[in-house]
Amino acid sequence: MTPSPPLAAATSRRWLVICSLAIIVLSAASLEGFIVPVLPRLQQDFAVTAAVGALATVIPTVVTVIITPIAGSLADVHGAERTLGWLICITACGGLLSAFAPAFWAFIAGQALQGFALGIIPVGFVMLRGLLPPDGVRTASGVLIAMSVAGAGFGVLLAGPILEASSRAALYGVPTALVSIGAIGAFAARRRGRREARHAARLDWRGAALLSTTLLLLVATLTSSSAGGWFSPLTLTLLVLTAAAGTVWVRVESRVPTPMVDVTALRSRSVGGAVLVGVAIGGGYASLVFLVPQFIAQPPSSGFGWGASPSQTSAMLAAAYGAGIAASLAMGPLSRPLGVRGPATLALLLMACGALTGILAPTPAGIATSLILAGIGAGAASTVVFASAAAGAAADQVGVSTALITISRAIGGALATQTVAGIISTTPPALADFRLGFLVAASVSLAGAVTAALLLSRGAPGTPAPIVDPAQVV
């Protein structure tokens, strides 16, 4: 039976929005992924150390943490279309600045603006929640996560060859243009559709300001640790200030009538447990992906590196992202019958096995296996926790709920990356330094597996979990 014209038009709009969001997320994630394989080359070009160069990955991650909850709240309150437009404009500016930056500080500024890009993901979930039924949201969430992994994968795969064949301008210009093209498709479809729903609430700007202050202090802490180490007086002072600011933020959010982030939701297994697991996902995966390019770029005279070029690094890292894409696409439809706890625990154990493989078999085959295991684990675990947050949240909390997972992954990734960067900052780094870094990545993943087994709900994504005592979720 042929669908009626209105139904066919609505179906076409849905597909256009989904495809456009996929292009936007794919292109935006590729901007994030470019930095990984070319970082050793950029450190040489800008004459900076590995610890300072790590800021090029850490700072956009922390900016993502600041922007993501605000973007999710804006989409929940004022609508996803307007929020998406601003995010795309800022991301495009960041891509252009990274392309033509004359100095490292300007390049870092461009990377910081690109940190707005991953705020598109929770905004996309808000758009999908308004277009699709719950089962469709779960499947589409797998597509969006897969596109984010695929974009990062294309970034690491193409970054080396593009940089060697042309320039940094070409490297960042193409995905920036694709982000704009995807936005045109999404906006065209939404204009032909009905007006999107908005909720009568105000954005909690005080909570947003306190969270931003906390995370800016975290950036300062990470910057200080790269220069003076984690136990320097300045770093410890900033760490205490960060903890104090975070405590004030939690107290304020718990008393505001309409908070930006409902901190009381962190007492539930479905949200609080997922946030803690997200920290482990980000920490275990980001630290491993940072270590591998540094490891294989070491000269053969080191006794363990093989002087890999950016192109070789891209090809090696593509294994992780390819595995992550497959795992994300598979886990989307499977998350309903399999539930949350089992798949997340197994996925984090695979990540730990990947990091341990890097210790036991630091050969090309061993490193490739390490990346594949880590990619499968990160892709599967991320899809499960994102789908749970998106399907189980109230209609006016979808953006914030999915933003909490992005925040936790970003914080875990930033802390773990800066930690392992400090470990290998000796000149030149020794094999024992890299093994210690891989051990840190494995330990974080194992801690996440234990957390998933103890705290995550047994139910399927979207199934409400009982409230538990806050002391059990700390």
CSV table of C-alpha atoms in Angstrom, one decimal, residues 19-414:
chain,number,residue,atom,x,y,z
A,19,CYS,CA,20.9,12.0,7.5
A,20,SER,CA,21.7,15.7,8.0
A,21,LEU,CA,22.5,15.1,11.7
A,22,ALA,CA,24.6,12.2,10.7
A,23,ILE,CA,26.6,14.3,8.3
A,24,ILE,CA,27.0,17.1,10.9
A,25,VAL,CA,28.1,14.7,13.7
A,26,LEU,CA,30.4,12.8,11.3
A,27,SER,CA,32.1,16.0,10.1
A,28,ALA,CA,32.3,17.7,13.5
A,29,ALA,CA,33.8,14.5,15.1
A,30,SER,CA,36.4,14.4,12.3
A,31,LEU,CA,37.6,17.8,13.4
A,32,GLU,CA,38.1,16.4,16.9
A,33,GLY,CA,39.9,13.3,15.5
A,34,PHE,CA,42.4,15.2,13.3
A,35,ILE,CA,44.6,16.2,16.2
A,36,VAL,CA,45.4,12.6,17.4
A,37,PRO,CA,47.6,11.4,14.5
A,38,VAL,CA,49.2,14.7,13.6
A,39,LEU,CA,50.0,15.8,17.1
A,40,PRO,CA,53.6,14.6,17.0
A,41,ARG,CA,54.1,16.6,13.8
A,42,LEU,CA,52.4,19.7,15.2
A,43,GLN,CA,54.6,19.5,18.3
A,44,GLN,CA,57.6,19.7,16.0
A,45,ASP,CA,56.1,22.5,13.9
A,46,PHE,CA,55.2,24.7,16.9
A,47,ALA,CA,58.3,23.6,18.9
A,48,VAL,CA,56.3,22.4,22.0
A,49,THR,CA,56.7,19.4,24.3
A,50,ALA,CA,54.4,16.4,24.5
A,51,ALA,CA,52.9,17.7,27.8
A,52,VAL,CA,52.2,21.1,26.3
A,53,GLY,CA,51.0,19.5,23.0
A,54,ALA,CA,48.5,17.4,25.0
A,55,LEU,CA,46.6,20.6,25.7
A,56,ALA,CA,45.5,20.5,22.1
A,57,THR,CA,43.5,17.4,23.0
A,58,VAL,CA,42.6,18.3,26.6
A,59,ILE,CA,41.3,21.9,26.2
A,60,PRO,CA,38.7,21.2,23.5
A,61,THR,CA,37.6,18.2,25.7
A,62,VAL,CA,37.1,20.5,28.7
A,63,VAL,CA,35.3,23.1,26.6
A,64,THR,CA,33.0,20.3,25.4
A,65,VAL,CA,32.3,19.6,29.1
A,66,ILE,CA,31.4,23.2,29.7
A,67,ILE,CA,29.2,23.7,26.6
A,68,THR,CA,27.4,20.3,26.4
A,69,PRO,CA,25.1,20.8,29.4
A,70,ILE,CA,24.3,24.4,28.4
A,71,ALA,CA,23.6,23.3,24.8
A,72,GLY,CA,21.4,20.5,26.1
A,73,SER,CA,19.5,22.8,28.4
A,74,LEU,CA,19.1,25.4,25.7
A,75,ALA,CA,17.7,22.8,23.3
A,76,ASP,CA,15.3,21.5,26.0
A,77,VAL,CA,14.0,25.0,26.8
A,78,HIS,CA,14.3,27.0,23.6
A,79,GLY,CA,14.3,24.3,20.9
A,80,ALA,CA,17.0,22.3,19.2
A,81,GLU,CA,17.0,24.2,15.8
A,82,ARG,CA,18.2,27.5,17.2
A,83,THR,CA,20.8,25.9,19.5
A,84,LEU,CA,22.1,23.8,16.6
A,85,GLY,CA,22.6,26.9,14.5
A,86,TRP,CA,24.8,28.6,17.0
A,87,LEU,CA,26.8,25.5,17.7
A,88,ILE,CA,27.5,25.0,14.0
A,89,CYS,CA,28.6,28.7,13.5
A,90,ILE,CA,31.0,28.5,16.4
A,91,THR,CA,32.4,25.1,15.3
A,92,ALA,CA,33.0,26.5,11.8
A,93,CYS,CA,34.9,29.4,13.2
A,94,GLY,CA,37.0,27.0,15.3
A,95,GLY,CA,37.8,24.9,12.2
A,96,LEU,CA,38.9,28.0,10.2
A,97,LEU,CA,41.1,29.3,13.1
A,98,SER,CA,42.8,25.9,13.5
A,99,ALA,CA,43.4,25.8,9.7
A,100,PHE,CA,45.2,29.2,9.5
A,101,ALA,CA,46.6,29.6,13.1
A,102,PRO,CA,50.1,31.3,12.9
A,103,ALA,CA,51.1,30.2,16.4
A,104,PHE,CA,50.4,27.4,18.9
A,105,TRP,CA,48.2,29.6,21.1
A,106,ALA,CA,46.0,30.5,18.2
A,107,PHE,CA,45.8,26.8,17.2
A,108,ILE,CA,44.7,26.0,20.8
A,109,ALA,CA,42.0,28.8,20.5
A,110,GLY,CA,40.7,27.1,17.4
A,111,GLN,CA,40.7,23.8,19.1
A,112,ALA,CA,38.8,25.3,22.0
A,113,LEU,CA,36.1,26.6,19.7
A,114,GLN,CA,35.9,23.2,18.1
A,115,GLY,CA,35.0,21.9,21.6
A,116,PHE,CA,31.5,23.3,20.9
A,117,ALA,CA,31.1,20.6,18.2
A,118,LEU,CA,30.2,17.6,20.5
A,119,GLY,CA,27.5,19.7,22.1
A,120,ILE,CA,25.7,18.9,18.9
A,121,ILE,CA,25.1,15.3,20.0
A,122,PRO,CA,22.7,16.0,22.9
A,123,VAL,CA,20.9,18.6,20.7
A,124,GLY,CA,20.6,16.0,18.1
A,125,PHE,CA,19.0,13.6,20.6
A,126,VAL,CA,16.4,16.4,21.4
A,127,MET,CA,15.6,16.6,17.7
A,128,LEU,CA,15.3,12.8,17.4
A,129,ARG,CA,13.2,12.5,20.5
A,130,GLY,CA,10.7,14.9,18.9
A,131,LEU,CA,10.6,13.0,15.6
A,132,LEU,CA,10.8,9.3,16.6
A,133,PRO,CA,9.1,6.8,18.9
A,134,PRO,CA,11.2,5.3,21.8
A,135,ASP,CA,12.3,2.3,19.7
A,136,GLY,CA,13.3,4.6,16.9
A,137,VAL,CA,15.3,6.8,19.4
A,138,ARG,CA,17.3,3.8,20.5
A,139,THR,CA,18.2,2.8,17.0
A,140,ALA,CA,18.9,6.4,15.9
A,141,SER,CA,21.1,6.9,19.0
A,142,GLY,CA,23.3,4.0,17.8
A,143,VAL,CA,23.5,5.8,14.4
A,144,LEU,CA,24.6,9.1,16.0
A,145,ILE,CA,27.1,7.5,18.2
A,146,ALA,CA,28.4,5.4,15.3
A,147,MET,CA,28.7,8.6,13.2
A,148,SER,CA,30.7,10.3,16.0
A,149,VAL,CA,33.0,7.3,16.1
A,150,ALA,CA,33.2,7.2,12.3
A,151,GLY,CA,34.0,10.9,12.1
A,152,ALA,CA,36.8,10.5,14.6
A,153,GLY,CA,37.9,7.5,12.6
A,154,PHE,CA,37.9,9.3,9.3
A,155,GLY,CA,39.8,12.1,11.0
A,156,VAL,CA,42.6,9.9,12.2
A,157,LEU,CA,42.7,8.0,8.9
A,158,LEU,CA,42.8,11.0,6.6
A,159,ALA,CA,44.6,13.5,8.8
A,160,GLY,CA,48.1,12.1,8.1
A,161,PRO,CA,47.8,11.7,4.3
A,162,ILE,CA,46.1,15.1,3.9
A,163,LEU,CA,48.7,16.9,6.1
A,164,GLU,CA,51.6,15.3,4.2
A,165,ALA,CA,50.1,15.9,0.8
A,166,SER,CA,48.8,19.4,1.2
A,167,SER,CA,48.4,21.6,4.3
A,168,ARG,CA,46.7,22.2,7.6
A,169,ALA,CA,44.3,24.5,5.8
A,170,ALA,CA,43.0,21.7,3.7
A,171,LEU,CA,42.9,19.4,6.7
A,172,TYR,CA,40.4,21.5,8.6
A,173,GLY,CA,38.6,23.2,5.7
A,174,VAL,CA,36.8,20.2,4.2
A,175,PRO,CA,35.0,19.0,7.3
A,176,THR,CA,34.1,22.6,8.2
A,177,ALA,CA,32.3,22.9,4.9
A,178,LEU,CA,30.6,19.6,5.4
A,179,VAL,CA,29.3,20.7,8.8
A,180,SER,CA,27.6,23.7,7.0
A,181,ILE,CA,26.1,21.5,4.3
A,182,GLY,CA,24.6,19.1,6.9
A,183,ALA,CA,23.1,22.1,8.7
A,184,ILE,CA,21.4,23.3,5.5
A,185,GLY,CA,19.7,20.0,5.1
A,186,ALA,CA,18.6,19.8,8.8
A,187,PHE,CA,17.2,23.4,8.8
A,188,ALA,CA,15.4,22.8,5.4
A,189,ALA,CA,13.6,19.8,6.8
A,190,ARG,CA,12.7,21.4,10.0
A,191,ARG,CA,11.2,24.5,8.3
A,192,ARG,CA,8.9,22.3,6.3
A,193,GLY,CA,7.9,20.4,9.5
A,194,ARG,CA,5.8,21.5,12.3
A,195,ARG,CA,7.1,24.0,14.9
A,196,GLU,CA,9.2,22.2,17.5
A,197,ALA,CA,8.0,22.0,21.0
A,198,ARG,CA,9.5,24.2,23.7
A,199,HIS,CA,9.2,24.0,27.4
A,200,ALA,CA,8.1,26.8,29.7
A,201,ALA,CA,11.3,26.9,31.8
A,202,ARG,CA,14.3,29.1,32.3
A,203,LEU,CA,17.9,28.1,31.8
A,204,ASP,CA,19.7,28.0,35.1
A,205,TRP,CA,22.4,30.5,34.3
A,206,ARG,CA,23.7,30.6,37.9
A,207,GLY,CA,24.3,26.8,37.7
A,208,ALA,CA,25.8,27.2,34.3
A,209,ALA,CA,28.2,29.9,35.5
A,210,LEU,CA,29.3,27.8,38.5
A,211,LEU,CA,29.8,24.7,36.4
A,212,SER,CA,31.8,26.7,33.9
A,213,THR,CA,33.9,28.1,36.8
A,214,THR,CA,34.6,24.6,38.1
A,215,LEU,CA,35.6,23.4,34.7
A,216,LEU,CA,37.8,26.4,34.0
A,217,LEU,CA,39.6,25.7,37.2
A,218,LEU,CA,40.0,22.1,36.0
A,219,VAL,CA,41.6,23.4,32.8
A,220,ALA,CA,44.0,25.5,34.9
A,221,THR,CA,44.8,22.4,37.0
A,222,LEU,CA,45.5,20.4,33.9
A,223,THR,CA,47.7,23.2,32.5
A,224,SER,CA,49.6,23.5,35.8
A,225,SER,CA,50.1,19.7,35.9
A,226,SER,CA,51.7,19.7,32.4
A,227,ALA,CA,54.3,22.3,33.6
A,228,GLY,CA,55.0,21.4,37.2
A,229,GLY,CA,53.5,18.0,37.8
A,230,TRP,CA,50.5,16.8,39.8
A,231,PHE,CA,52.1,17.4,43.1
A,232,SER,CA,53.4,20.9,42.7
A,233,PRO,CA,51.9,23.5,45.1
A,234,LEU,CA,50.1,25.4,42.4
A,235,THR,CA,48.5,22.2,40.9
A,236,LEU,CA,47.4,21.0,44.4
A,237,THR,CA,45.9,24.5,45.2
A,238,LEU,CA,44.0,24.6,41.9
A,239,LEU,CA,42.8,21.0,42.5
A,240,VAL,CA,41.4,22.0,45.9
A,241,LEU,CA,39.7,25.1,44.4
A,242,THR,CA,38.2,22.9,41.7
A,243,ALA,CA,36.8,20.5,44.2
A,244,ALA,CA,35.4,23.4,46.3
A,245,ALA,CA,33.8,25.1,43.3
A,246,GLY,CA,32.3,21.7,42.3
A,247,THR,CA,30.8,21.3,45.8
A,248,VAL,CA,29.2,24.7,45.7
A,249,TRP,CA,27.8,23.9,42.3
A,250,VAL,CA,26.2,20.7,43.5
A,251,ARG,CA,24.7,22.5,46.6
A,252,VAL,CA,23.2,25.3,44.4
A,253,GLU,CA,21.8,22.8,41.8
A,254,SER,CA,20.2,20.8,44.6
A,255,ARG,CA,18.2,23.9,45.7
A,256,VAL,CA,17.3,25.6,42.5
A,257,PRO,CA,13.6,24.9,41.4
A,258,THR,CA,14.6,24.3,37.8
A,259,PRO,CA,18.3,23.3,37.8
A,260,MET,CA,20.4,23.0,34.7
A,261,VAL,CA,21.4,19.5,35.8
A,262,ASP,CA,19.1,17.6,38.2
A,263,VAL,CA,21.8,16.4,40.6
A,264,THR,CA,19.3,14.4,42.5
A,265,ALA,CA,19.1,12.1,39.5
A,266,LEU,CA,22.7,11.1,40.2
A,267,ARG,CA,21.3,9.0,43.1
A,268,SER,CA,19.7,6.5,40.7
A,269,ARG,CA,21.5,3.6,39.2
A,270,SER,CA,20.4,4.5,35.7
A,271,VAL,CA,21.9,8.0,35.8
A,272,GLY,CA,24.5,8.0,38.6
A,273,GLY,CA,26.0,4.7,37.6
A,274,ALA,CA,26.0,5.6,33.9
A,275,VAL,CA,27.9,8.9,34.7
A,276,LEU,CA,30.6,7.0,36.7
A,277,VAL,CA,30.9,4.5,33.9
A,278,GLY,CA,31.2,7.3,31.4
A,279,VAL,CA,34.2,8.6,33.3
A,280,ALA,CA,35.9,5.2,32.9
A,281,ILE,CA,35.0,5.0,29.2
A,282,GLY,CA,36.5,8.4,28.5
A,283,GLY,CA,39.6,7.8,30.6
A,284,GLY,CA,40.4,4.4,29.4
A,285,TYR,CA,39.9,5.1,25.7
A,286,ALA,CA,41.3,8.6,25.4
A,287,SER,CA,44.5,7.8,27.3
A,288,LEU,CA,45.1,4.7,25.1
A,289,VAL,CA,44.5,6.7,21.9
A,290,PHE,CA,46.8,9.4,23.1
A,291,LEU,CA,49.6,6.9,24.0
A,292,VAL,CA,49.7,4.9,20.7
A,293,PRO,CA,50.7,7.8,18.3
A,294,GLN,CA,53.4,8.9,20.8
A,295,PHE,CA,54.6,5.3,21.1
A,296,ILE,CA,54.8,4.4,17.5
A,297,ALA,CA,56.3,7.8,16.5
A,298,GLN,CA,59.4,7.1,18.6
A,299,PRO,CA,62.5,6.5,16.5
A,300,PRO,CA,63.8,3.0,15.9
A,301,SER,CA,66.9,3.9,17.9
A,302,SER,CA,64.7,3.9,21.0
A,303,GLY,CA,64.5,0.2,20.8
A,304,PHE,CA,60.7,0.0,20.7
A,305,GLY,CA,59.3,2.7,18.4
A,306,TRP,CA,59.4,2.5,14.6
A,307,GLY,CA,59.3,6.2,13.6
A,308,ALA,CA,55.8,6.0,12.2
A,309,SER,CA,54.7,8.8,9.9
A,310,PRO,CA,51.4,10.6,10.3
A,311,SER,CA,49.9,8.4,7.5
A,312,GLN,CA,51.1,5.3,9.2
A,313,THR,CA,49.7,6.5,12.5
A,314,SER,CA,46.3,7.3,10.8
A,315,ALA,CA,46.1,3.8,9.4
A,316,MET,CA,46.9,2.2,12.8
A,317,LEU,CA,44.3,4.3,14.7
A,318,ALA,CA,41.7,3.6,12.0
A,319,ALA,CA,41.4,0.0,13.4
A,320,ALA,CA,40.1,1.3,16.7
A,321,TYR,CA,37.5,3.6,15.1
A,322,GLY,CA,36.4,1.0,12.6
A,323,ALA,CA,35.8,-1.5,15.5
A,324,GLY,CA,34.0,1.3,17.4
A,325,ILE,CA,31.6,2.0,14.5
A,326,ALA,CA,30.7,-1.7,14.1
A,327,ALA,CA,30.1,-2.0,17.9
A,328,SER,CA,28.0,1.1,18.1
A,329,LEU,CA,25.8,0.1,15.1
A,330,ALA,CA,25.3,-3.4,16.5
A,331,MET,CA,24.7,-2.3,20.1
A,332,GLY,CA,21.9,0.2,19.2
A,333,PRO,CA,19.2,-2.4,18.4
A,334,LEU,CA,20.6,-5.0,20.8
A,335,SER,CA,20.5,-2.7,23.8
A,336,ARG,CA,16.9,-3.4,24.5
A,337,PRO,CA,17.0,-7.2,24.9
A,338,LEU,CA,20.5,-7.3,26.5
A,339,GLY,CA,19.9,-4.6,29.1
A,340,VAL,CA,22.6,-2.3,30.4
A,341,ARG,CA,24.8,-3.9,33.1
A,342,GLY,CA,26.1,-7.0,31.2
A,343,PRO,CA,27.1,-5.3,27.9
A,344,ALA,CA,28.7,-2.3,29.7
A,345,THR,CA,30.7,-4.5,32.0
A,346,LEU,CA,31.9,-6.7,29.2
A,347,ALA,CA,32.8,-3.7,27.0
A,348,LEU,CA,34.9,-2.1,29.7
A,349,LEU,CA,36.7,-5.4,30.3
A,350,LEU,CA,37.5,-5.5,26.5
A,351,MET,CA,39.0,-2.0,26.9
A,352,ALA,CA,41.2,-3.2,29.7
A,353,CYS,CA,42.3,-6.1,27.7
A,354,GLY,CA,43.3,-3.8,24.9
A,355,ALA,CA,45.4,-1.6,27.2
A,356,LEU,CA,47.1,-4.7,28.7
A,357,THR,CA,47.9,-6.0,25.2
A,358,GLY,CA,49.8,-2.8,24.6
A,359,ILE,CA,52.0,-3.7,27.6
A,360,LEU,CA,52.5,-7.4,26.8
A,361,ALA,CA,52.9,-7.1,23.0
A,362,PRO,CA,54.3,-3.7,22.0
A,363,THR,CA,54.6,-4.8,18.3
A,364,PRO,CA,52.6,-3.5,15.3
A,365,ALA,CA,50.2,-6.5,15.5
A,366,GLY,CA,49.9,-6.1,19.3
A,367,ILE,CA,49.2,-2.4,19.1
A,368,ALA,CA,46.6,-3.0,16.3
A,369,THR,CA,44.9,-5.6,18.5
A,370,SER,CA,45.0,-3.3,21.4
A,371,LEU,CA,43.2,-0.6,19.5
A,372,ILE,CA,40.6,-2.9,18.1
A,373,LEU,CA,39.7,-4.2,21.5
A,374,ALA,CA,39.5,-0.7,22.9
A,375,GLY,CA,37.4,0.5,20.0
A,376,ILE,CA,34.9,-2.3,20.4
A,377,GLY,CA,34.6,-1.7,24.1
A,378,ALA,CA,34.3,2.1,23.9
A,379,GLY,CA,31.7,2.0,21.1
A,380,ALA,CA,29.5,-0.6,22.7
A,381,ALA,CA,29.7,0.9,26.2
A,382,SER,CA,29.0,4.5,25.0
A,383,THR,CA,26.0,3.4,22.9
A,384,VAL,CA,24.4,1.6,25.9
A,385,VAL,CA,24.7,4.5,28.3
A,386,PHE,CA,23.7,7.2,25.8
A,387,ALA,CA,20.6,5.1,24.7
A,388,SER,CA,19.6,4.6,28.3
A,389,ALA,CA,19.8,8.4,29.1
A,390,ALA,CA,17.9,9.4,25.9
A,391,ALA,CA,15.1,6.9,26.2
A,392,GLY,CA,14.6,7.1,29.9
A,393,ALA,CA,14.6,10.8,30.3
A,394,ALA,CA,11.6,13.1,30.6
A,395,ALA,CA,10.7,15.0,27.4
A,396,ASP,CA,12.3,18.3,28.8
A,397,GLN,CA,15.4,16.6,30.1
A,398,VAL,CA,16.7,14.6,27.1
A,399,GLY,CA,19.4,17.1,26.2
A,400,VAL,CA,20.7,17.5,29.8
A,401,SER,CA,20.5,13.7,30.5
A,402,THR,CA,22.6,12.8,27.4
A,403,ALA,CA,24.9,15.8,28.2
A,404,LEU,CA,25.8,14.2,31.6
A,405,ILE,CA,27.2,11.2,29.8
A,406,THR,CA,29.2,13.4,27.4
A,407,ILE,CA,30.5,15.4,30.4
A,408,SER,CA,31.6,12.3,32.3
A,409,ARG,CA,33.4,10.9,29.3
A,410,ALA,CA,35.1,14.2,28.6
A,411,ILE,CA,36.3,14.7,32.2
A,412,GLY,CA,37.6,11.1,32.4
A,413,GLY,CA,39.4,11.5,29.1
A,414,ALA,CA,41.0,14.9,30.0
